[in-house]
PDB file of C-alpha atoms and ligand atoms in Angstrom:
ATOM      1  CA  MET H 435      18.146 164.292 -45.538  1.00  0.00           C
ATOM      2  CA  THR H 436      15.605 166.530 -46.667  1.00  0.00           C
ATOM      3  CA  ALA H 437      14.451 166.152 -49.758  1.00  0.00           C
ATOM      4  CA  GLY H 438      15.578 168.277 -52.808  1.00  0.00           C
ATOM      5  CA  ALA H 439      18.585 167.585 -51.014  1.00  0.00           C
ATOM      6  CA  GLY H 440      20.362 164.849 -53.145  1.00  0.00           C
ATOM      7  CA  THR H 441      17.744 162.417 -52.596  1.00  0.00           C
ATOM      8  CA  GLU H 442      15.057 163.194 -55.968  1.00  0.00           C
ATOM      9  CA  ARG H 443      15.635 161.389 -59.426  1.00  0.00           C
ATOM     10  CA  TYR H 444      15.940 162.485 -63.157  1.00  0.00           C
ATOM     11  CA  ASN H 445      12.105 162.009 -63.937  1.00  0.00           C
ATOM     12  CA  ALA H 446      11.939 158.900 -66.262  1.00  0.00           C
ATOM     13  CA  VAL H 447      12.057 160.715 -69.699  1.00  0.00           C
ATOM     14  CA  ALA H 448      15.435 162.316 -68.847  1.00  0.00           C
ATOM     15  CA  ARG H 449      16.352 159.425 -67.763  1.00  0.00           C
ATOM     16  CA  THR H 450      15.085 157.158 -70.377  1.00  0.00           C
ATOM     17  CA  LEU H 451      16.820 159.822 -72.843  1.00  0.00           C
ATOM     18  CA  HIS H 452      20.539 159.409 -70.496  1.00  0.00           C
ATOM     19  CA  TRP H 453      20.480 156.156 -71.839  1.00  0.00           C
ATOM     20  CA  VAL H 454      19.191 155.312 -75.377  1.00  0.00           C
ATOM     21  CA  ILE H 455      21.645 158.420 -76.179  1.00  0.00           C
ATOM     22  CA  ALA H 456      24.378 157.325 -74.138  1.00  0.00           C
ATOM     23  CA  VAL H 457      24.078 153.587 -75.302  1.00  0.00           C
ATOM     24  CA  VAL H 458      24.395 154.936 -79.292  1.00  0.00           C
ATOM     25  CA  ILE H 459      27.205 157.467 -78.541  1.00  0.00           C
ATOM     26  CA  ILE H 460      29.309 154.883 -77.890  1.00  0.00           C
ATOM     27  CA  GLY H 461      28.320 152.129 -80.232  1.00  0.00           C
ATOM     28  CA  ASN H 462      29.348 155.023 -82.650  1.00  0.00           C
ATOM     29  CA  ILE H 463      32.522 155.942 -81.168  1.00  0.00           C
ATOM     30  CA  ILE H 464      33.512 152.452 -81.854  1.00  0.00           C
ATOM     31  CA  GLY H 465      31.639 152.063 -84.846  1.00  0.00           C
ATOM     32  CA  GLY H 466      33.102 155.763 -86.225  1.00  0.00           C
ATOM     33  CA  PHE H 467      36.658 154.713 -85.268  1.00  0.00           C
ATOM     34  CA  PHE H 468      36.854 151.119 -86.220  1.00  0.00           C
ATOM     35  CA  HIS H 469      34.242 150.947 -89.991  1.00  0.00           C
ATOM     36  CA  ASP H 470      38.211 150.910 -91.850  1.00  0.00           C
ATOM     37  CA  ALA H 471      38.683 147.962 -89.775  1.00  0.00           C
ATOM     38  CA  LEU H 472      35.643 146.288 -89.788  1.00  0.00           C
ATOM     39  CA  GLU H 473      35.212 146.791 -93.543  1.00  0.00           C
ATOM     40  CA  ASP H 474      35.500 143.439 -94.747  1.00  0.00           C
ATOM     41  CA  VAL H 475      32.392 142.253 -91.922  1.00  0.00           C
ATOM     42  CA  VAL H 476      30.387 144.857 -92.078  1.00  0.00           C
ATOM     43  CA  ASN H 477      29.774 148.748 -93.972  1.00  0.00           C
ATOM     44  CA  VAL H 478      28.836 150.369 -90.739  1.00  0.00           C
ATOM     45  CA  MET H 479      28.244 153.196 -91.734  1.00  0.00           C
ATOM     46  CA  PRO H 480      24.455 153.667 -92.623  1.00  0.00           C
ATOM     47  CA  LEU H 481      23.700 152.381 -89.652  1.00  0.00           C
ATOM     48  CA  HIS H 482      26.559 154.769 -88.219  1.00  0.00           C
ATOM     49  CA  LYS H 483      24.895 157.359 -89.871  1.00  0.00           C
ATOM     50  CA  SER H 484      21.150 156.425 -89.417  1.00  0.00           C
ATOM     51  CA  PHE H 485      22.050 156.221 -85.943  1.00  0.00           C
ATOM     52  CA  GLY H 486      23.786 159.273 -84.784  1.00  0.00           C
ATOM     53  CA  LEU H 487      21.001 160.973 -86.568  1.00  0.00           C
ATOM     54  CA  THR H 488      18.715 159.598 -84.493  1.00  0.00           C
ATOM     55  CA  VAL H 489      21.020 161.341 -81.095  1.00  0.00           C
ATOM     56  CA  LEU H 490      20.142 164.339 -83.114  1.00  0.00           C
ATOM     57  CA  ALA H 491      16.842 163.921 -83.058  1.00  0.00           C
ATOM     58  CA  LEU H 492      16.806 162.632 -79.510  1.00  0.00           C
ATOM     59  CA  SER H 493      19.389 165.248 -78.359  1.00  0.00           C
ATOM     60  CA  LEU H 494      17.014 168.408 -79.496  1.00  0.00           C
ATOM     61  CA  MET H 495      14.276 166.357 -77.997  1.00  0.00           C
ATOM     62  CA  ARG H 496      16.104 166.495 -74.458  1.00  0.00           C
ATOM     63  CA  LEU H 497      17.507 169.562 -74.450  1.00  0.00           C
ATOM     64  CA  VAL H 498      14.204 171.566 -74.769  1.00  0.00           C
ATOM     65  CA  TRP H 499      13.111 168.813 -71.520  1.00  0.00           C
ATOM     66  CA  ARG H 500      15.790 169.543 -69.800  1.00  0.00           C
ATOM     67  CA  VAL H 501      15.431 173.301 -70.002  1.00  0.00           C
ATOM     68  CA  MET H 502      11.609 172.516 -68.840  1.00  0.00           C
ATOM     69  CA  ASN H 503      13.010 170.331 -65.779  1.00  0.00           C
ATOM     70  CA  PRO H 504      15.171 171.435 -64.075  1.00  0.00           C
ATOM     71  CA  ALA H 505      17.848 168.791 -62.924  1.00  0.00           C
ATOM     72  CA  PRO H 506      17.500 167.374 -59.017  1.00  0.00           C
ATOM     73  CA  PRO H 507      20.757 169.289 -56.610  1.00  0.00           C
ATOM     74  CA  LEU H 508      23.142 167.281 -55.931  1.00  0.00           C
ATOM     75  CA  PRO H 509      23.990 166.417 -52.445  1.00  0.00           C
ATOM     76  CA  ALA H 510      24.379 169.143 -49.991  1.00  0.00           C
ATOM     77  CA  HIS H 511      28.496 167.809 -49.327  1.00  0.00           C
ATOM     78  CA  THR H 512      29.530 168.054 -52.619  1.00  0.00           C
ATOM     79  CA  PRO H 513      32.287 170.688 -53.050  1.00  0.00           C
ATOM     80  CA  ALA H 514      31.564 174.102 -55.000  1.00  0.00           C
ATOM     81  CA  TRP H 515      34.531 173.539 -57.685  1.00  0.00           C
ATOM     82  CA  GLU H 516      32.477 169.439 -58.223  1.00  0.00           C
ATOM     83  CA  LYS H 517      29.562 170.908 -58.799  1.00  0.00           C
ATOM     84  CA  GLY H 518      31.204 173.173 -61.430  1.00  0.00           C
ATOM     85  CA  ALA H 519      32.683 170.349 -62.682  1.00  0.00           C
ATOM     86  CA  ALA H 520      30.087 168.270 -63.185  1.00  0.00           C
ATOM     87  CA  HIS H 521      27.730 171.247 -65.024  1.00  0.00           C
ATOM     88  CA  LEU H 522      30.888 171.956 -67.098  1.00  0.00           C
ATOM     89  CA  THR H 523      30.614 168.468 -68.486  1.00  0.00           C
ATOM     90  CA  HIS H 524      27.257 168.399 -68.610  1.00  0.00           C
ATOM     91  CA  ALA H 525      26.836 171.687 -70.546  1.00  0.00           C
ATOM     92  CA  LEU H 526      29.971 170.160 -72.894  1.00  0.00           C
ATOM     93  CA  PHE H 527      27.981 166.544 -73.314  1.00  0.00           C
ATOM     94  CA  TYR H 528      25.116 168.690 -74.563  1.00  0.00           C
ATOM     95  CA  VAL H 529      27.337 170.744 -77.348  1.00  0.00           C
ATOM     96  CA  LEU H 530      28.712 167.326 -78.453  1.00  0.00           C
ATOM     97  CA  MET H 531      25.497 165.640 -78.892  1.00  0.00           C
ATOM     98  CA  ILE H 532      24.698 167.976 -81.026  1.00  0.00           C
ATOM     99  CA  GLY H 533      28.104 169.046 -82.541  1.00  0.00           C
ATOM    100  CA  LEU H 534      28.602 165.097 -83.738  1.00  0.00           C
ATOM    101  CA  PRO H 535      25.382 164.512 -85.482  1.00  0.00           C
ATOM    102  CA  MET H 536      25.391 167.885 -87.441  1.00  0.00           C
ATOM    103  CA  THR H 537      29.417 167.885 -88.435  1.00  0.00           C
ATOM    104  CA  GLY H 538      28.517 163.766 -89.546  1.00  0.00           C
ATOM    105  CA  TRP H 539      26.121 165.174 -91.516  1.00  0.00           C
ATOM    106  CA  LEU H 540      28.129 168.037 -92.675  1.00  0.00           C
ATOM    107  CA  VAL H 541      30.801 165.507 -94.040  1.00  0.00           C
ATOM    108  CA  SER H 542      27.812 162.917 -95.411  1.00  0.00           C
ATOM    109  CA  SER H 543      26.571 166.478 -96.815  1.00  0.00           C
ATOM    110  CA  GLY H 544      30.152 166.135 -98.969  1.00  0.00           C
ATOM    111  CA  SER H 545      30.711 163.015 -99.977  1.00  0.00           C
ATOM    112  CA  LYS H 546      29.297 160.441-102.798  1.00  0.00           C
ATOM    113  CA  TYR H 547      27.995 158.312-100.611  1.00  0.00           C
ATOM    114  CA  PRO H 548      23.665 158.399-100.346  1.00  0.00           C
ATOM    115  CA  LEU H 549      22.428 159.320 -96.703  1.00  0.00           C
ATOM    116  CA  ASN H 550      19.441 157.443 -95.930  1.00  0.00           C
ATOM    117  CA  PHE H 551      17.515 156.942 -92.568  1.00  0.00           C
ATOM    118  CA  PHE H 552      18.005 153.417 -92.732  1.00  0.00           C
ATOM    119  CA  GLY H 553      16.646 152.762 -95.498  1.00  0.00           C
ATOM    120  CA  LEU H 554      13.574 153.864 -94.766  1.00  0.00           C
ATOM    121  CA  PHE H 555      13.603 157.854 -96.760  1.00  0.00           C
ATOM    122  CA  ASP H 556      16.340 159.849 -98.079  1.00  0.00           C
ATOM    123  CA  VAL H 557      18.143 162.744 -96.253  1.00  0.00           C
ATOM    124  CA  PRO H 558      18.516 166.041 -97.423  1.00  0.00           C
ATOM    125  CA  LYS H 559      22.361 166.852 -98.062  1.00  0.00           C
ATOM    126  CA  PHE H 560      23.546 170.306 -97.343  1.00  0.00           C
ATOM    127  CA  GLY H 561      24.927 172.257-100.515  1.00  0.00           C
ATOM    128  CA  ILE H 562      28.591 171.859 -99.343  1.00  0.00           C
ATOM    129  CA  THR H 563      31.870 171.748-101.558  1.00  0.00           C
ATOM    130  CA  PRO H 564      32.835 168.202-101.679  1.00  0.00           C
ATOM    131  CA  ASP H 565      36.516 168.901-100.246  1.00  0.00           C
ATOM    132  CA  GLY H 566      36.511 172.339 -99.241  1.00  0.00           C
ATOM    133  CA  ALA H 567      36.821 174.146 -96.513  1.00  0.00           C
ATOM    134  CA  ILE H 568      33.649 173.653 -94.798  1.00  0.00           C
ATOM    135  CA  ASP H 569      33.848 169.970 -95.572  1.00  0.00           C
ATOM    136  CA  GLY H 570      37.659 169.730 -93.822  1.00  0.00           C
ATOM    137  CA  PHE H 571      37.041 171.353 -90.837  1.00  0.00           C
ATOM    138  CA  ALA H 572      33.567 169.043 -90.369  1.00  0.00           C
ATOM    139  CA  HIS H 573      35.842 166.188 -90.992  1.00  0.00           C
ATOM    140  CA  GLU H 574      38.563 167.619 -88.116  1.00  0.00           C
ATOM    141  CA  ALA H 575      35.898 168.731 -85.987  1.00  0.00           C
ATOM    142  CA  HIS H 576      34.165 165.373 -86.143  1.00  0.00           C
ATOM    143  CA  GLU H 577      37.422 163.458 -85.231  1.00  0.00           C
ATOM    144  CA  ILE H 578      38.081 165.886 -82.157  1.00  0.00           C
ATOM    145  CA  MET H 579      34.781 166.022 -80.875  1.00  0.00           C
ATOM    146  CA  GLY H 580      34.747 161.613 -81.336  1.00  0.00           C
ATOM    147  CA  TRP H 581      38.460 161.853 -78.649  1.00  0.00           C
ATOM    148  CA  VAL H 582      37.194 164.689 -76.568  1.00  0.00           C
ATOM    149  CA  ALA H 583      33.282 162.237 -76.412  1.00  0.00           C
ATOM    150  CA  VAL H 584      35.843 159.794 -75.099  1.00  0.00           C
ATOM    151  CA  PHE H 585      37.872 161.528 -72.491  1.00  0.00           C
ATOM    152  CA  LEU H 586      34.135 162.706 -70.870  1.00  0.00           C
ATOM    153  CA  ILE H 587      33.072 159.915 -70.940  1.00  0.00           C
ATOM    154  CA  VAL H 588      35.608 158.406 -68.524  1.00  0.00           C
ATOM    155  CA  LEU H 589      35.161 161.753 -66.661  1.00  0.00           C
ATOM    156  CA  HIS H 590      31.107 161.165 -66.105  1.00  0.00           C
ATOM    157  CA  VAL H 591      31.313 157.080 -65.553  1.00  0.00           C
ATOM    158  CA  GLY H 592      34.679 157.458 -63.805  1.00  0.00           C
ATOM    159  CA  ALA H 593      32.922 159.951 -61.346  1.00  0.00           C
ATOM    160  CA  ALA H 594      29.429 158.589 -61.272  1.00  0.00           C
ATOM    161  CA  LEU H 595      31.464 154.891 -60.173  1.00  0.00           C
ATOM    162  CA  ARG H 596      33.315 157.337 -57.513  1.00  0.00           C
ATOM    163  CA  HIS H 597      29.725 159.021 -55.643  1.00  0.00           C
ATOM    164  CA  HIS H 598      28.267 155.065 -55.903  1.00  0.00           C
ATOM    165  CA  PHE H 599      31.366 152.942 -54.067  1.00  0.00           C
ATOM    166  CA  VAL H 600      33.518 155.372 -52.424  1.00  0.00           C
ATOM    167  CA  LEU H 601      31.472 158.307 -51.313  1.00  0.00           C
ATOM    168  CA  LYS H 602      27.960 156.123 -50.967  1.00  0.00           C
ATOM    169  CA  ASP H 603      25.552 157.970 -51.867  1.00  0.00           C
ATOM    170  CA  ASN H 604      22.323 158.876 -54.279  1.00  0.00           C
ATOM    171  CA  VAL H 605      23.851 160.482 -57.782  1.00  0.00           C
ATOM    172  CA  LEU H 606      23.698 157.438 -59.121  1.00  0.00           C
ATOM    173  CA  ARG H 607      20.385 156.230 -58.432  1.00  0.00           C
ATOM    174  CA  ARG H 608      18.613 159.889 -59.250  1.00  0.00           C
ATOM    175  CA  MET H 609      19.791 158.289 -63.513  1.00  0.00           C
ATOM    176  CA  ALA H 610      19.209 154.922 -62.897  1.00  0.00           C
TER     177      ALA H 610
HETATM  178  C1  LIG M1222      26.690 160.174 -82.253  1.00  0.00           C
HETATM  179  C2  LIG M1222      27.280 161.198 -82.863  1.00  0.00           C
HETATM  180  C3  LIG M1222      28.101 160.154 -83.214  1.00  0.00           C
HETATM  181  C4  LIG M1222      28.989 159.886 -83.664  1.00  0.00           C
HETATM  182  C5  LIG M1222      29.369 159.391 -81.650  1.00  0.00           C
HETATM  183  C6  LIG M1222      30.337 159.915 -84.408  1.00  0.00           C
HETATM  184  C7  LIG M1222      31.734 159.349 -84.524  1.00  0.00           C
HETATM  185  C8  LIG M1222      32.263 159.752 -85.183  1.00  0.00           C
HETATM  186  C9  LIG M1222      33.986 158.856 -85.208  1.00  0.00           C
HETATM  187  C10 LIG M1222      34.778 158.542 -83.690  1.00  0.00           C
HETATM  188  C11 LIG M1222      34.058 158.678 -86.515  1.00  0.00           C
HETATM  189  C12 LIG M1222      35.646 158.585 -86.884  1.00  0.00           C
HETATM  190  C13 LIG M1222      36.171 159.728 -86.325  1.00  0.00           C
HETATM  191  C14 LIG M1222      38.219 159.435 -87.391  1.00  0.00           C
HETATM  192  O1  LIG M1222      38.967 158.466 -87.237  1.00  0.00           O
HETATM  193  O2  LIG M1222      38.104 160.312 -88.941  1.00  0.00           O
HETATM  194  C15 LIG M1222      33.227 158.815 -87.024  1.00  0.00           C
HETATM  195  C16 LIG M1222      33.652 159.259 -88.269  1.00  0.00           C
HETATM  196  C17 LIG M1222      32.371 159.291 -89.535  1.00  0.00           C
HETATM  197  N1  LIG M1222      31.249 159.813 -89.068  1.00  0.00           N
HETATM  198 FE1  LIG M1222      30.127 160.053 -87.224  1.00  0.00          FE
HETATM  199  N2  LIG M1222      29.811 160.028 -85.286  1.00  0.00           N
HETATM  200  C18 LIG M1222      28.498 160.802 -85.030  1.00  0.00           C
HETATM  201  C19 LIG M1222      27.225 160.881 -86.204  1.00  0.00           C
HETATM  202  C20 LIG M1222      27.280 160.760 -87.367  1.00  0.00           C
HETATM  203  C21 LIG M1222      26.423 161.459 -88.337  1.00  0.00           C
HETATM  204  C22 LIG M1222      25.130 161.863 -88.474  1.00  0.00           C
HETATM  205  C23 LIG M1222      27.289 161.426 -89.145  1.00  0.00           C
HETATM  206  C24 LIG M1222      26.465 161.161 -91.129  1.00  0.00           C
HETATM  207  C25 LIG M1222      25.085 161.854 -91.489  1.00  0.00           C
HETATM  208  C26 LIG M1222      27.688 160.801 -89.666  1.00  0.00           C
HETATM  209  C27 LIG M1222      28.943 160.142 -90.673  1.00  0.00           C
HETATM  210  C28 LIG M1222      30.104 160.196 -90.481  1.00  0.00           C
HETATM  211  C29 LIG M1222      31.227 159.708 -91.583  1.00  0.00           C
HETATM  212  C30 LIG M1222      31.379 160.038 -92.694  1.00  0.00           C
HETATM  213  C31 LIG M1222      32.369 159.606 -90.754  1.00  0.00           C
HETATM  214  C32 LIG M1222      33.731 158.715 -91.430  1.00  0.00           C
HETATM  215  C33 LIG M1222      34.592 159.625 -91.601  1.00  0.00           C
HETATM  216  C34 LIG M1222      36.418 158.711 -92.649  1.00  0.00           C
HETATM  217  O3  LIG M1222      37.162 159.241 -91.911  1.00  0.00           O
HETATM  218  O4  LIG M1222      36.061 160.025 -93.755  1.00  0.00           O
HETATM  219  N3  LIG M1222      28.447 160.438 -88.559  1.00  0.00           N
HETATM  220  N4  LIG M1222      32.134 159.497 -86.732  1.00  0.00           N
HETATM  221  C1  LIG M1223      28.017 158.673 -73.996  1.00  0.00           C
HETATM  222  C2  LIG M1223      27.606 158.367 -72.567  1.00  0.00           C
HETATM  223  C3  LIG M1223      27.032 159.770 -71.737  1.00  0.00           C
HETATM  224  C4  LIG M1223      26.282 160.936 -72.022  1.00  0.00           C
HETATM  225  C5  LIG M1223      26.677 161.570 -73.424  1.00  0.00           C
HETATM  226  C6  LIG M1223      25.964 161.407 -71.131  1.00  0.00           C
HETATM  227  C7  LIG M1223      25.722 162.877 -70.569  1.00  0.00           C
HETATM  228  C8  LIG M1223      25.201 162.930 -69.372  1.00  0.00           C
HETATM  229  C9  LIG M1223      24.524 164.188 -69.116  1.00  0.00           C
HETATM  230  C10 LIG M1223      24.179 165.606 -70.331  1.00  0.00           C
HETATM  231  C11 LIG M1223      24.516 164.339 -67.530  1.00  0.00           C
HETATM  232  C12 LIG M1223      23.775 166.032 -66.957  1.00  0.00           C
HETATM  233  C13 LIG M1223      21.609 165.537 -67.484  1.00  0.00           C
HETATM  234  C14 LIG M1223      21.798 166.399 -68.042  1.00  0.00           C
HETATM  235  O1  LIG M1223      21.306 167.675 -66.502  1.00  0.00           O
HETATM  236  O2  LIG M1223      20.297 167.174 -68.211  1.00  0.00           O
HETATM  237  C15 LIG M1223      24.377 163.108 -67.151  1.00  0.00           C
HETATM  238  C16 LIG M1223      24.040 163.181 -66.551  1.00  0.00           C
HETATM  239  C17 LIG M1223      24.338 161.323 -65.514  1.00  0.00           C
HETATM  240  N1  LIG M1223      25.486 160.841 -66.274  1.00  0.00           N
HETATM  241 FE1  LIG M1223      25.335 160.370 -67.911  1.00  0.00          FE
HETATM  242  N2  LIG M1223      25.925 160.348 -69.755  1.00  0.00           N
HETATM  243  C18 LIG M1223      26.707 159.356 -70.166  1.00  0.00           C
HETATM  244  C19 LIG M1223      27.180 157.742 -70.062  1.00  0.00           C
HETATM  245  C20 LIG M1223      26.821 157.311 -68.726  1.00  0.00           C
HETATM  246  C21 LIG M1223      27.422 156.457 -68.051  1.00  0.00           C
HETATM  247  C22 LIG M1223      27.996 155.107 -68.585  1.00  0.00           C
HETATM  248  C23 LIG M1223      26.715 156.700 -66.551  1.00  0.00           C
HETATM  249  C24 LIG M1223      26.911 155.792 -65.937  1.00  0.00           C
HETATM  250  C25 LIG M1223      27.791 155.289 -65.294  1.00  0.00           C
HETATM  251  C26 LIG M1223      25.997 157.419 -66.521  1.00  0.00           C
HETATM  252  C27 LIG M1223      25.698 158.350 -65.303  1.00  0.00           C
HETATM  253  C28 LIG M1223      25.195 159.997 -65.162  1.00  0.00           C
HETATM  254  C29 LIG M1223      25.090 159.856 -63.422  1.00  0.00           C
HETATM  255  C30 LIG M1223      24.462 159.540 -62.478  1.00  0.00           C
HETATM  256  C31 LIG M1223      24.291 160.876 -64.238  1.00  0.00           C
HETATM  257  C32 LIG M1223      23.868 162.307 -63.053  1.00  0.00           C
HETATM  258  C33 LIG M1223      24.575 162.872 -62.574  1.00  0.00           C
HETATM  259  C34 LIG M1223      23.912 164.304 -61.643  1.00  0.00           C
HETATM  260  O3  LIG M1223      22.712 164.089 -61.476  1.00  0.00           O
HETATM  261  O4  LIG M1223      24.702 165.559 -61.717  1.00  0.00           O
HETATM  262  N3  LIG M1223      25.813 158.640 -67.690  1.00  0.00           N
HETATM  263  N4  LIG M1223      25.107 162.102 -68.129  1.00  0.00           N
END
């Protein structure tokens, strides 16, 4: 196999950002869906918001880095439809990595609770009307995107494991 035909890896910045963002998003999905159930044990929301805003900042950096550093090509044997499905999933992930925190930020802007970053400094709120149309839309969108993220993560992890254990190619290692 020649260099460039699936043997290259994502560079260190891309790999680091991928894994940090992945871990925080998965943690935030669990914290988001279970925050009511965990209420008596721990108030997860302040951490949820701070980690979510961290994802927003890292994802914007990652998007810029990605535009400047094209992804290594997939192995030559990959069928066109799989390449298309991978590109679509990755593009949707970028939409979610920015859309989830942005809608969360909007939801929190309409709430009475303070918004700060790990207790270090206050984060400004958008001037939206509590329980107004934007607040309602942001709430719905935040929840729906949470479910879409669960679906895409299952698909994405399934695809990564299939490449590694069934097709036995380099796709997982290039992000490891
Ligand atoms: C990685 C980014 C994020 C992910 C994956 C995420 C995911 C979720 C999920 C799955 C829920 C539960 C949805 C529901 O049952 O209604 C939720 C709720 C919530 N999230 Fe996020 N979130 C993220 C970022 C943020 C940010 C940045 C903020 C605020 C600055 C935020 C504020 C909230 C609030 C206030 C709720 C509670 C909504 C309610 O039940 O009233 N989220 N989040
Ligand atoms: C919230 C969780 C995750 C998100 C949002 C996510 C997002 C992404 C994105 C956007 C890409 C494309 C990289 C680019 O071109 O910029 C990617 C690639 C990749 N991810 Fe994830 N990922 C997540 C979790 C995982 C997990 C748990 C695994 C492993 C089991 C994984 C394995 C991979 C692999 C192997 C690639 C390279 C695929 C390729 O080169 O086409 N990811 N991921």
